[in-house]
Amino acid sequence: MANVGPMELIIVLVIALLVLGPKKLPEVGRSVGKGMREFKDALSGEHDDDDSQVKPGPTGVTAEAGASNPERTEFESD
């Protein structure tokens, strides 16, 4: 397996800057960092208790209430 050195990292960053642009690159970097952190936490078994709380959906229906009727979807009209 090939090692990734500083020159390869510079080339990847320059290509990312050209493709994404200077305004979008920091946002993408934050997203990648957050994803890597969540992946590492999931592998090590560490997690926040925030995910265990039920959050209301966009229609104000909680996930538990929507799960009780699997035949009905939010795309169906009344």
PDB file of C-alpha atoms in Angstrom:
ATOM      1  CA  MET A   1       0.000   0.000   0.000  1.00  0.00           C
ATOM      2  CA  ALA A   2       1.373   3.408  -0.968  1.00  0.00           C
ATOM      3  CA  ASN A   3       2.164   6.016   1.642  1.00  0.00           C
ATOM      4  CA  VAL A   4       0.592   9.445   1.341  1.00  0.00           C
ATOM      5  CA  GLY A   5       3.258  12.100   1.705  1.00  0.00           C
ATOM      6  CA  PRO A   6       3.107  15.881   1.933  1.00  0.00           C
ATOM      7  CA  MET A   7       3.335  16.345  -1.857  1.00  0.00           C
ATOM      8  CA  GLU A   8       0.303  14.128  -2.455  1.00  0.00           C
ATOM      9  CA  LEU A   9      -1.681  16.013   0.202  1.00  0.00           C
ATOM     10  CA  ILE A  10      -0.826  19.342  -1.439  1.00  0.00           C
ATOM     11  CA  ILE A  11      -1.946  18.031  -4.826  1.00  0.00           C
ATOM     12  CA  VAL A  12      -5.254  16.782  -3.383  1.00  0.00           C
ATOM     13  CA  LEU A  13      -5.873  20.135  -1.635  1.00  0.00           C
ATOM     14  CA  VAL A  14      -5.139  22.112  -4.815  1.00  0.00           C
ATOM     15  CA  ILE A  15      -7.524  19.928  -6.828  1.00  0.00           C
ATOM     16  CA  ALA A  16     -10.200  20.290  -4.125  1.00  0.00           C
ATOM     17  CA  LEU A  17      -9.723  24.072  -4.157  1.00  0.00           C
ATOM     18  CA  LEU A  18     -10.116  24.178  -7.936  1.00  0.00           C
ATOM     19  CA  VAL A  19     -13.198  21.937  -7.941  1.00  0.00           C
ATOM     20  CA  LEU A  20     -15.029  23.322  -4.903  1.00  0.00           C
ATOM     21  CA  GLY A  21     -13.835  26.914  -4.813  1.00  0.00           C
ATOM     22  CA  PRO A  22     -12.616  28.987  -1.870  1.00  0.00           C
ATOM     23  CA  LYS A  23     -16.096  29.604  -0.420  1.00  0.00           C
ATOM     24  CA  LYS A  24     -17.220  25.964  -0.312  1.00  0.00           C
ATOM     25  CA  LEU A  25     -13.919  24.346   0.769  1.00  0.00           C
ATOM     26  CA  PRO A  26     -14.104  25.240   4.529  1.00  0.00           C
ATOM     27  CA  GLU A  27     -17.693  23.960   4.717  1.00  0.00           C
ATOM     28  CA  VAL A  28     -16.706  20.666   3.097  1.00  0.00           C
ATOM     29  CA  GLY A  29     -13.706  20.387   5.428  1.00  0.00           C
ATOM     30  CA  ARG A  30     -15.941  20.825   8.469  1.00  0.00           C
ATOM     31  CA  SER A  31     -18.365  18.206   7.166  1.00  0.00           C
ATOM     32  CA  VAL A  32     -15.587  15.696   6.495  1.00  0.00           C
ATOM     33  CA  GLY A  33     -14.052  16.320   9.930  1.00  0.00           C
ATOM     34  CA  LYS A  34     -17.409  15.916  11.654  1.00  0.00           C
ATOM     35  CA  GLY A  35     -18.080  12.702   9.744  1.00  0.00           C
ATOM     36  CA  MET A  36     -14.667  11.285  10.622  1.00  0.00           C
ATOM     37  CA  ARG A  37     -15.193  12.189  14.298  1.00  0.00           C
ATOM     38  CA  GLU A  38     -18.625  10.522  14.349  1.00  0.00           C
ATOM     39  CA  PHE A  39     -17.208   7.432  12.645  1.00  0.00           C
ATOM     40  CA  LYS A  40     -14.367   7.204  15.173  1.00  0.00           C
ATOM     41  CA  ASP A  41     -16.801   7.633  18.075  1.00  0.00           C
ATOM     42  CA  ALA A  42     -19.075   4.945  16.646  1.00  0.00           C
ATOM     43  CA  LEU A  43     -16.170   2.499  16.370  1.00  0.00           C
ATOM     44  CA  SER A  44     -14.987   3.175  19.901  1.00  0.00           C
ATOM     45  CA  GLY A  45     -18.512   2.969  21.328  1.00  0.00           C
ATOM     46  CA  GLU A  46     -18.572   6.553  22.598  1.00  0.00           C
ATOM     47  CA  HIS A  47     -21.659   8.575  21.763  1.00  0.00           C
ATOM     48  CA  ASP A  48     -23.723  11.494  23.003  1.00  0.00           C
ATOM     49  CA  ASP A  49     -27.133  10.970  24.547  1.00  0.00           C
ATOM     50  CA  ASP A  50     -28.565  13.646  22.230  1.00  0.00           C
ATOM     51  CA  ASP A  51     -29.394  11.016  19.595  1.00  0.00           C
ATOM     52  CA  SER A  52     -31.529   9.032  22.035  1.00  0.00           C
ATOM     53  CA  GLN A  53     -34.003  11.906  22.462  1.00  0.00           C
ATOM     54  CA  VAL A  54     -37.010  11.951  20.156  1.00  0.00           C
ATOM     55  CA  LYS A  55     -36.999  15.052  17.990  1.00  0.00           C
ATOM     56  CA  PRO A  56     -40.100  16.302  16.169  1.00  0.00           C
ATOM     57  CA  GLY A  57     -40.056  15.975  12.419  1.00  0.00           C
ATOM     58  CA  PRO A  58     -40.818  18.761   9.926  1.00  0.00           C
ATOM     59  CA  THR A  59     -44.562  18.164  10.279  1.00  0.00           C
ATOM     60  CA  GLY A  60     -44.436  18.231  14.079  1.00  0.00           C
ATOM     61  CA  VAL A  61     -45.003  14.473  14.317  1.00  0.00           C
ATOM     62  CA  THR A  62     -42.446  12.661  16.431  1.00  0.00           C
ATOM     63  CA  ALA A  63     -40.577   9.681  15.057  1.00  0.00           C
ATOM     64  CA  GLU A  64     -42.348   7.338  17.452  1.00  0.00           C
ATOM     65  CA  ALA A  65     -45.822   8.543  16.469  1.00  0.00           C
ATOM     66  CA  GLY A  66     -45.031   8.233  12.752  1.00  0.00           C
ATOM     67  CA  ALA A  67     -43.637   4.728  13.235  1.00  0.00           C
ATOM     68  CA  SER A  68     -46.898   3.431  14.709  1.00  0.00           C
ATOM     69  CA  ASN A  69     -48.622   3.600  11.311  1.00  0.00           C
ATOM     70  CA  PRO A  70     -46.190   2.197   8.714  1.00  0.00           C
ATOM     71  CA  GLU A  71     -48.766   2.188   5.886  1.00  0.00           C
ATOM     72  CA  ARG A  72     -49.139   5.956   5.959  1.00  0.00           C
ATOM     73  CA  THR A  73     -46.361   8.108   4.564  1.00  0.00           C
ATOM     74  CA  GLU A  74     -45.920  11.845   4.700  1.00  0.00           C
ATOM     75  CA  PHE A  75     -46.411  12.008   0.919  1.00  0.00           C
ATOM     76  CA  GLU A  76     -49.963  10.709   1.038  1.00  0.00           C
ATOM     77  CA  SER A  77     -52.726  13.273   0.892  1.00  0.00           C
ATOM     78  CA  ASP A  78     -55.716  13.168   3.221  1.00  0.00           C
TER      79      ASP A  78
END
